[in-house]
Short mmCIF file of C-alpha atoms in Angstrom, two decimals:
data_model
loop_
_atom_site.label_atom_id
_atom_site.label_comp_id
_atom_site.label_asym_id
_atom_site.label_seq_id
_atom_site.Cartn_x
_atom_site.Cartn_y
_atom_site.Cartn_z
CA ALA T 204 -5.81 -43.14 14.37
CA GLN T 205 -9.25 -42.83 12.91
CA ASP T 206 -9.87 -40.29 10.13
CA LYS T 207 -11.95 -37.30 11.14
CA PRO T 208 -14.84 -36.18 8.93
CA VAL T 209 -14.46 -32.99 6.90
CA SER T 210 -15.79 -30.15 9.01
CA ARG T 211 -15.10 -27.24 6.67
CA ILE T 212 -13.68 -26.40 3.25
CA ARG T 213 -11.44 -23.46 2.55
CA THR T 214 -10.50 -21.75 -0.69
CA THR T 215 -6.83 -21.65 -1.55
CA GLU T 216 -4.74 -19.42 -3.79
CA ARG T 217 -3.04 -20.96 -6.82
CA SER T 218 0.34 -20.19 -5.31
CA GLU T 219 -0.30 -22.45 -2.28
CA PHE T 220 -0.15 -25.63 -4.35
CA PRO T 221 1.57 -24.76 -7.65
CA GLN T 222 2.21 -28.41 -8.47
CA LEU T 223 -1.56 -28.95 -8.56
CA ALA T 224 -2.38 -25.71 -10.35
CA ARG T 225 0.14 -26.51 -13.09
CA ASN T 226 -0.56 -30.24 -12.95
CA GLY T 227 3.21 -30.74 -12.77
CA LYS T 228 3.45 -30.69 -16.59
CA GLN T 229 2.96 -27.19 -18.00
CA ASN T 230 5.99 -25.04 -18.68
CA ASN T 231 6.21 -21.48 -17.37
CA LEU T 232 5.08 -19.91 -20.64
CA ASP T 233 1.91 -22.01 -20.84
CA THR T 234 1.15 -21.41 -17.17
CA ILE T 235 1.58 -17.64 -17.49
CA LYS T 236 -0.48 -17.47 -20.69
CA GLU T 237 -3.27 -19.51 -19.10
CA TYR T 238 -3.27 -17.22 -16.06
CA LEU T 239 -3.39 -14.06 -18.22
CA LEU T 240 -6.21 -15.46 -20.35
CA ASP T 241 -8.21 -16.22 -17.19
CA SER T 242 -7.37 -13.07 -15.23
CA GLY T 243 -6.57 -10.37 -17.77
CA ALA T 244 -3.68 -7.91 -17.68
CA SER T 245 -1.48 -8.40 -14.61
CA THR T 246 1.87 -7.37 -13.18
CA ALA T 247 4.80 -9.78 -12.98
CA THR T 248 4.35 -9.82 -9.20
CA GLU T 249 0.67 -10.78 -9.48
CA ILE T 250 1.50 -13.49 -12.01
CA ALA T 251 4.21 -14.89 -9.72
CA LYS T 252 1.96 -14.87 -6.66
CA GLU T 253 -0.95 -16.57 -8.38
CA THR T 254 0.97 -19.15 -10.41
CA GLY T 255 3.65 -20.08 -7.91
CA ILE T 256 6.40 -19.29 -10.42
CA GLN T 257 9.22 -17.21 -8.94
CA ARG T 258 9.06 -13.57 -10.06
CA PRO T 259 12.50 -13.56 -11.77
CA ASN T 260 11.38 -16.56 -13.83
CA VAL T 261 8.13 -14.76 -14.75
CA VAL T 262 10.09 -11.71 -15.93
CA MET T 263 12.56 -13.85 -17.88
CA THR T 264 9.71 -15.77 -19.55
CA ILE T 265 7.99 -12.50 -20.53
CA LYS T 266 11.23 -11.11 -21.99
CA ASP T 267 11.96 -14.36 -23.86
CA HIS T 268 8.51 -14.41 -25.53
CA PRO T 269 7.74 -10.83 -26.63
CA HIS T 270 5.18 -11.90 -29.24
CA GLU T 271 3.21 -14.14 -26.88
CA ILE T 272 3.13 -11.97 -23.74
CA VAL T 273 3.05 -8.23 -24.36
CA PHE T 274 3.17 -4.93 -22.48
CA VAL T 275 -0.40 -3.70 -22.03
CA ARG T 276 -0.12 -0.52 -19.99
CA ARG T 277 1.60 1.18 -17.10
CA GLU T 278 -0.30 2.14 -13.93
CA GLY T 279 2.06 4.32 -11.92
CA LYS T 280 5.09 2.13 -11.18
CA ASN T 281 3.25 -1.06 -12.17
CA VAL T 282 3.70 -2.58 -15.63
CA LEU T 283 0.85 -4.80 -16.78
CA TYR T 284 1.29 -7.63 -19.26
CA GLY T 285 -1.26 -9.53 -21.28
CA ILE T 286 -1.90 -11.75 -24.27
CA PRO T 287 -1.95 -9.95 -27.63
CA THR T 288 -5.32 -9.74 -29.34
CA ARG T 289 -5.74 -10.96 -32.89
CA GLU T 290 -7.39 -8.51 -35.26
#
């Protein structure tokens, strides 16, 4: 079969191809920190969706690294996490 030419390009979400987004090498902590630095404060659900890391693993990583990923604020039922600022 002959290859067809590219007829259109679509944008994907990070979660569609997590092995490419994380380059297959970063650990969960580095991936989450990179996402938060790029996107700002986010919920665990948002982090999971955009990074391709399962939500329970996101929550566990946040709890295991309280000085690297911190509570930022609560918006209703949503808890937002971020990277601490250095002063």
